[in-house]
PDB file of C-alpha atoms and ligand atoms in Angstrom:
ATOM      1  CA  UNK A   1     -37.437  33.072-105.353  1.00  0.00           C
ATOM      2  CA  UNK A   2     -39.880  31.441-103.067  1.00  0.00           C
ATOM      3  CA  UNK A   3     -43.007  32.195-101.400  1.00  0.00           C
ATOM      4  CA  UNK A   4     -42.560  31.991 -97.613  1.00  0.00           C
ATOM      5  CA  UNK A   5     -44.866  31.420 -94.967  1.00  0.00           C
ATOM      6  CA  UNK A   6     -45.991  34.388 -93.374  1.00  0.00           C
ATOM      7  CA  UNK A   7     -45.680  34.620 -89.214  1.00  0.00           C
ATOM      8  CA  UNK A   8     -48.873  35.176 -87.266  1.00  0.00           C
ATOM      9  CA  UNK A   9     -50.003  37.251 -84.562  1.00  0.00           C
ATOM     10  CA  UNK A  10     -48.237  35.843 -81.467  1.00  0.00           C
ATOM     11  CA  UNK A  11     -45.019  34.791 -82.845  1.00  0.00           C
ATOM     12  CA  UNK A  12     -42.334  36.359 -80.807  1.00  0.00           C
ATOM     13  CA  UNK A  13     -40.638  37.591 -84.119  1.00  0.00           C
ATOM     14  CA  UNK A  14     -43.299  39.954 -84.515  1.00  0.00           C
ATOM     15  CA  UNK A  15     -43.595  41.225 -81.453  1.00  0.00           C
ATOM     16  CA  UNK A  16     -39.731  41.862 -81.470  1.00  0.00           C
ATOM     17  CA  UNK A  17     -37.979  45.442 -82.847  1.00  0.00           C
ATOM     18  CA  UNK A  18     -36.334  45.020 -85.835  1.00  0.00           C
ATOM     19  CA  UNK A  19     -32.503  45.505 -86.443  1.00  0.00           C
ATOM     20  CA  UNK A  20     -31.379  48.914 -88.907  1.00  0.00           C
ATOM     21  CA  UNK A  21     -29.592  47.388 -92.059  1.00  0.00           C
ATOM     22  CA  UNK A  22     -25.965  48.572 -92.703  1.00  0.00           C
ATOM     23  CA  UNK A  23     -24.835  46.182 -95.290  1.00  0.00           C
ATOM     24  CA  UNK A  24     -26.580  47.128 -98.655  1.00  0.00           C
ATOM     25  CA  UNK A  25     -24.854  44.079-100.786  1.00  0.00           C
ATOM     26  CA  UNK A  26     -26.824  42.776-103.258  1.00  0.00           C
ATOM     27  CA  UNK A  27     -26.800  39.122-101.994  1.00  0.00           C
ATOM     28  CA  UNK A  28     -27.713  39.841 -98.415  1.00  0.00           C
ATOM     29  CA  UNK A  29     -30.726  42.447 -99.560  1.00  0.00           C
ATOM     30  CA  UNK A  30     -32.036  40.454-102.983  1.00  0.00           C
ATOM     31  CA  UNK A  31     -33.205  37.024-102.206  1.00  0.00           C
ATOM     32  CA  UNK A  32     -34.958  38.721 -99.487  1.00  0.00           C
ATOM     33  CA  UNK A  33     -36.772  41.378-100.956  1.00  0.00           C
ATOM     34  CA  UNK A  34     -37.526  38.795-103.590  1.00  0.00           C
ATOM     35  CA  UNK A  35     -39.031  36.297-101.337  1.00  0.00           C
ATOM     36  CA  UNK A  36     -41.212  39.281 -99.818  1.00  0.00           C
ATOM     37  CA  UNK A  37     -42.792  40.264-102.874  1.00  0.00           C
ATOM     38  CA  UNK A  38     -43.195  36.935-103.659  1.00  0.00           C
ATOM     39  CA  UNK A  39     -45.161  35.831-100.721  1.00  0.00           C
ATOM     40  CA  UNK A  40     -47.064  39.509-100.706  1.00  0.00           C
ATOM     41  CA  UNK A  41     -48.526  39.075-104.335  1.00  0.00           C
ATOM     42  CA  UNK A  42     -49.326  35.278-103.079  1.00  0.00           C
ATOM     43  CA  UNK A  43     -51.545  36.706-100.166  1.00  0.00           C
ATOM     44  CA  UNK A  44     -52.601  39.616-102.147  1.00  0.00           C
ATOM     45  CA  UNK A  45     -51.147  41.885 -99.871  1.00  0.00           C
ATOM     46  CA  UNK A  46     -50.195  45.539-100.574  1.00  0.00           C
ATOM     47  CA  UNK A  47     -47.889  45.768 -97.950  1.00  0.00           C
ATOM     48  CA  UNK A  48     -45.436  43.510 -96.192  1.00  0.00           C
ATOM     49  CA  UNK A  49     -42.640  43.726 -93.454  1.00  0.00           C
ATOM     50  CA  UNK A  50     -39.350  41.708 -93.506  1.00  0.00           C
ATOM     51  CA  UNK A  51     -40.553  40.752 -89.481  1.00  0.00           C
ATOM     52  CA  UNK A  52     -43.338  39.118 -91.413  1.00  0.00           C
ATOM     53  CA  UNK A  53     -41.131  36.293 -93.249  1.00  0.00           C
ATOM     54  CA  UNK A  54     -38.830  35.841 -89.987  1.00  0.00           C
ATOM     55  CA  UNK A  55     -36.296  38.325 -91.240  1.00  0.00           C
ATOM     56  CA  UNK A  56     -35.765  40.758 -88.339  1.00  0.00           C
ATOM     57  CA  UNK A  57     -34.518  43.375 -90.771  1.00  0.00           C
ATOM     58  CA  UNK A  58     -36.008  47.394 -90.906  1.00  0.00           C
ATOM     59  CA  UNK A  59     -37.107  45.931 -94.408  1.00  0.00           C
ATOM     60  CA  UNK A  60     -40.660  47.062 -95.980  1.00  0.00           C
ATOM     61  CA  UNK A  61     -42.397  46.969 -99.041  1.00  0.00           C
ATOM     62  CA  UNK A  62     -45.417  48.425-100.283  1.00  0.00           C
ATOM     63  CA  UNK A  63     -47.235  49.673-103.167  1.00  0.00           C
ATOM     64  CA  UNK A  64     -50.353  48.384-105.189  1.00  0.00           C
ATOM     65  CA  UNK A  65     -52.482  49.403-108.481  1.00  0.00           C
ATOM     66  CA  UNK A  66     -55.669  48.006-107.551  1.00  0.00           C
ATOM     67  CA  UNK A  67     -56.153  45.953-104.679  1.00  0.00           C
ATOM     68  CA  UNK A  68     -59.021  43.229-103.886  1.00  0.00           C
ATOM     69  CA  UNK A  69     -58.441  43.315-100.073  1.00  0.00           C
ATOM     70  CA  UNK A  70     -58.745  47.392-100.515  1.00  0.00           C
ATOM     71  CA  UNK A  71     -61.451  48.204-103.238  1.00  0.00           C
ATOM     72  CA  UNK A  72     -61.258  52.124-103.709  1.00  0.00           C
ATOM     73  CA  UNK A  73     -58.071  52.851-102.418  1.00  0.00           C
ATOM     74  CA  UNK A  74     -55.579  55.061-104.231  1.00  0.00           C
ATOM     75  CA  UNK A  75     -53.154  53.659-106.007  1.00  0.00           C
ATOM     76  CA  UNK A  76     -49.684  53.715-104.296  1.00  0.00           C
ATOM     77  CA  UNK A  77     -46.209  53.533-106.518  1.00  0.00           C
ATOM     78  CA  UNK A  78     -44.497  50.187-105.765  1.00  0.00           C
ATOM     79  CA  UNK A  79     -41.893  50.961-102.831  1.00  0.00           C
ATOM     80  CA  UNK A  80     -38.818  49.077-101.396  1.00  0.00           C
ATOM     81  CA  UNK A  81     -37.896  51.025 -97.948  1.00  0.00           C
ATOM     82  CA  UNK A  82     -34.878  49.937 -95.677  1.00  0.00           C
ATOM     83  CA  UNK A  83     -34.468  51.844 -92.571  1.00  0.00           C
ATOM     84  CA  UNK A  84     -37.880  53.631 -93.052  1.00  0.00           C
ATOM     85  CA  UNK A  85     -37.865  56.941 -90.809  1.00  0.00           C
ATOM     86  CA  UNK A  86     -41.121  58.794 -90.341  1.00  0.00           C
ATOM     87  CA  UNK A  87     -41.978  62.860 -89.508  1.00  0.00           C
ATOM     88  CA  UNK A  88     -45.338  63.739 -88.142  1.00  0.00           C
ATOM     89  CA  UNK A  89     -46.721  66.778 -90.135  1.00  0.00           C
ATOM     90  CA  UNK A  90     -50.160  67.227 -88.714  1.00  0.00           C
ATOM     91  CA  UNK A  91     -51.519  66.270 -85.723  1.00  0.00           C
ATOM     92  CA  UNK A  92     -55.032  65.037 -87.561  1.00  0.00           C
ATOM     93  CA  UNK A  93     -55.403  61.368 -86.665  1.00  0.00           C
ATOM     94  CA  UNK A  94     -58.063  59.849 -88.777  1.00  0.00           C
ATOM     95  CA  UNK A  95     -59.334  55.873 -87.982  1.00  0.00           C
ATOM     96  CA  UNK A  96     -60.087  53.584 -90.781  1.00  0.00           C
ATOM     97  CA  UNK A  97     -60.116  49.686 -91.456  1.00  0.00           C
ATOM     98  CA  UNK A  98     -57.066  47.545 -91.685  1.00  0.00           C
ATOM     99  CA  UNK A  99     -56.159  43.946 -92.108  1.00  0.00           C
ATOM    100  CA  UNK A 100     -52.657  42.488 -91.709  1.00  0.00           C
ATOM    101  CA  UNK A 101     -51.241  39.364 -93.718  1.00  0.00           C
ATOM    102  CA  UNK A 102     -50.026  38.485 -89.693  1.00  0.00           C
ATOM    103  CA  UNK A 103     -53.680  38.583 -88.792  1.00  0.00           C
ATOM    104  CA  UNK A 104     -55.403  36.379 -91.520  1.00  0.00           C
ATOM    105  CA  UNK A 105     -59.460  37.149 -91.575  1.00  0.00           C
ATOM    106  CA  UNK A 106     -59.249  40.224 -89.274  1.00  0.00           C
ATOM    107  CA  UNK A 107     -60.412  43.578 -89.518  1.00  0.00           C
ATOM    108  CA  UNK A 108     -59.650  46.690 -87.511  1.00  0.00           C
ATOM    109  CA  UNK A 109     -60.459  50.844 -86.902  1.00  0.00           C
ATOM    110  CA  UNK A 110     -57.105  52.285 -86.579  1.00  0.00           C
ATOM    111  CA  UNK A 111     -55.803  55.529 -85.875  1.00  0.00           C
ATOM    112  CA  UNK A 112     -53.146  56.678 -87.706  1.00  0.00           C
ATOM    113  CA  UNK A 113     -51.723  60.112 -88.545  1.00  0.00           C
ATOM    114  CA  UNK A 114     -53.332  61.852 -91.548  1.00  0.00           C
ATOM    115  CA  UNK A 115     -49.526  63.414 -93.197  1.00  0.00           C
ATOM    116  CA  UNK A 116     -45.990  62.007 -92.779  1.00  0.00           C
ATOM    117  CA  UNK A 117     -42.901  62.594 -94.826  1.00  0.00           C
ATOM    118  CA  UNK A 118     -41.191  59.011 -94.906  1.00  0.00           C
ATOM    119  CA  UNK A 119     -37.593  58.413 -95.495  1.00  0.00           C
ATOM    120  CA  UNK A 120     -35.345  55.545 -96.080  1.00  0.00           C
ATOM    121  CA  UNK A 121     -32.745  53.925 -98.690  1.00  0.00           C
ATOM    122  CA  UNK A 122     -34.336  51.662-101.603  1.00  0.00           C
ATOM    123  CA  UNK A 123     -32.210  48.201-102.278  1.00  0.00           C
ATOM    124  CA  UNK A 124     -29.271  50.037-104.192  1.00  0.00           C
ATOM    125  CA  UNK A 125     -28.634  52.616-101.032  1.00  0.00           C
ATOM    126  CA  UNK A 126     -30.678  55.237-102.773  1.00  0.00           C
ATOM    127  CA  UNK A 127     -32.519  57.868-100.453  1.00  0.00           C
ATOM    128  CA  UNK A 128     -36.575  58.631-100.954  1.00  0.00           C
ATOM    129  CA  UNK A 129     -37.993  61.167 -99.160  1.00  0.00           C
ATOM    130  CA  UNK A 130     -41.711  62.177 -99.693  1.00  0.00           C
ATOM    131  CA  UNK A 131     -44.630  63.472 -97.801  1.00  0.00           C
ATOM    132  CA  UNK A 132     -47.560  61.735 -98.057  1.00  0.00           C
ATOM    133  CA  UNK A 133     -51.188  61.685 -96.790  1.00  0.00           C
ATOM    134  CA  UNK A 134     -54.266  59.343 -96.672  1.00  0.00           C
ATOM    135  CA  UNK A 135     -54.128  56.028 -97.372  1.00  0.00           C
ATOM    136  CA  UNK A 136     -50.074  55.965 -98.275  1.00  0.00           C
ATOM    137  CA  UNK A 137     -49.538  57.524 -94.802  1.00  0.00           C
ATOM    138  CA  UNK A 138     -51.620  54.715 -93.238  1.00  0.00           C
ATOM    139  CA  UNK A 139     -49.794  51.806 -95.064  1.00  0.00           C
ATOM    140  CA  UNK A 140     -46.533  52.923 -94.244  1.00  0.00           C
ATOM    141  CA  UNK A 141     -47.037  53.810 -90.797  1.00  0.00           C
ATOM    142  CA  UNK A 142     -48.565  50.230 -90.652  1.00  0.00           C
ATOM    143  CA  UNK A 143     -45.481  48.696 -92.440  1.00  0.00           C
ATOM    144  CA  UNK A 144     -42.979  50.740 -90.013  1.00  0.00           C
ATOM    145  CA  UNK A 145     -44.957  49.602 -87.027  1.00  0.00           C
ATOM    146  CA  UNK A 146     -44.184  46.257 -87.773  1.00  0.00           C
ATOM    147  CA  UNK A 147     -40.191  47.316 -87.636  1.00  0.00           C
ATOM    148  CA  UNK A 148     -41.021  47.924 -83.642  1.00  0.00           C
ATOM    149  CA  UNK A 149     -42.673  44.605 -83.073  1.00  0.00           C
ATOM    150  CA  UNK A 150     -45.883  46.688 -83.458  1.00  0.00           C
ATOM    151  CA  UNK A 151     -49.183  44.921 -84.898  1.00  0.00           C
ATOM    152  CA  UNK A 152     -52.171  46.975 -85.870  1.00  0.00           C
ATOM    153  CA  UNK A 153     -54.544  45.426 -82.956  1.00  0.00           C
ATOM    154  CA  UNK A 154     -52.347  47.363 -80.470  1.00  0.00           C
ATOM    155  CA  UNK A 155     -53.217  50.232 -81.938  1.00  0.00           C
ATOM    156  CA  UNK A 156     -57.065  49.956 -81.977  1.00  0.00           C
ATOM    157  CA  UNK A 157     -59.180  52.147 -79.240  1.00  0.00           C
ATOM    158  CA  UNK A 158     -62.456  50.272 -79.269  1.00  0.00           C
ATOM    159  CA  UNK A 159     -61.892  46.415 -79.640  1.00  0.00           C
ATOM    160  CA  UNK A 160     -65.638  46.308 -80.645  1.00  0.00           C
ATOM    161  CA  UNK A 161     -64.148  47.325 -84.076  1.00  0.00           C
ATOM    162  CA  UNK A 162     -61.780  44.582 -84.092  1.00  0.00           C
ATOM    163  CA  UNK A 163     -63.541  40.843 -85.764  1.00  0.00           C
ATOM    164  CA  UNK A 164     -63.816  39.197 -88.780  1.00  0.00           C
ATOM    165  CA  UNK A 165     -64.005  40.590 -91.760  1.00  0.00           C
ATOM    166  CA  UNK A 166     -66.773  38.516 -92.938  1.00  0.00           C
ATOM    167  CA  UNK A 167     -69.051  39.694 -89.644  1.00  0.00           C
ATOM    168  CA  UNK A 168     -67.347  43.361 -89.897  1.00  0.00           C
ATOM    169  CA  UNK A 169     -67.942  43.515 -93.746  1.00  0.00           C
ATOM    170  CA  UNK A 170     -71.059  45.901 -93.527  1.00  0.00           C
ATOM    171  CA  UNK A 171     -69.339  48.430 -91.346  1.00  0.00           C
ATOM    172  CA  UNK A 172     -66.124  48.130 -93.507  1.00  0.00           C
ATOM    173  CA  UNK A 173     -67.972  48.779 -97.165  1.00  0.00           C
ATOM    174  CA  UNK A 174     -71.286  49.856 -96.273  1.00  0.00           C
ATOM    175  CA  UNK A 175     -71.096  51.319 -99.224  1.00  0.00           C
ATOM    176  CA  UNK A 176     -71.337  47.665-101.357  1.00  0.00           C
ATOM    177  CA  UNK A 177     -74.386  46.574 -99.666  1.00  0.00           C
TER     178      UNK A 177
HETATM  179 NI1   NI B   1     -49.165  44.058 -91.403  1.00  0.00          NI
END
């Protein structure tokens, strides 16, 4: 389909909730989730909300094998989610680094909530459930965030670990130096 430009921090789109999808048809649903993966793989994303490519649909996608802009990471099974839901199942919070395709350059220390079960319909109305922890947890409470008008700099407690990723890069993978 196409690859569309992705809105940035301060467009009102993203800062608006998103609206729950009740008509599943294939032509509404398609060129959209098309046009989202197209414009993730462009940016090398591993996640992306519908929000993102002016779509104010409770649309997400996620899932990667190996990611550049997340070296390490575990691998998470591609994912189409409409009308994501998520259940808290600890109270552990854990903060790590996160970028946003909204947020080009940018890194943050995030909290998020170590183990969720997510739920939602994939493109043909199908349900997934599954609890998750880690990394997956992060991403999706990330990509559901985005479905409140929610962007990860909102969420940060000390904005000294908010910058550039070039500047940030030996706090983010220490480990590389
Ligand atoms: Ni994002």
């Amino acid at each position: 389909m196409a690859i569309k430009p992705v809105l940035r921090m301060g467009s009102p789109v993203l800062a608006s909730p998103s609206k729950q999808v009740h008509d599943f048809s294939k032509s509404i649903l398609l060129p959209i989730i098309r046009d989202m993966l197209d414009t993730m793989k462009d940016e090398g994303g591993i996640g992306i909300a519908a929000p993102q490519i002016g779509c104010n649909m409770r649309l997400i996608m996620f899932g990667f094998d190996e990611s550049e802009r997340y070296p390490g990471e575990e691998a998470i099974p591609f994912t189409v989610l409409i009308n994501p839901e998520i259940e808290i199942l600890s109270q552990q919070i854990t903060e790590d680094w996160e970028g946003c395709l909204s947020v080009p350059g940018m890194r943050g220390l995030v909290p998020r909530y170590d183990e969720i079960r997510y739920r939602g319909q994939d493109e043909k109305g199908q349900w997934i459930e599954r609890s998750v922890s880690g990394f997956h947890a992060r991403v999706v409470q990330h990509e559901c965030d985005h479905l409140d008008g929610i962007l990860y700099p909102e969420r940060i407690k000390n904005l000294k670990k908010f910058g550039f990723e070039e500047e940030l890069k030996h706090l983010i993978w220490p480990e590389d130096l």
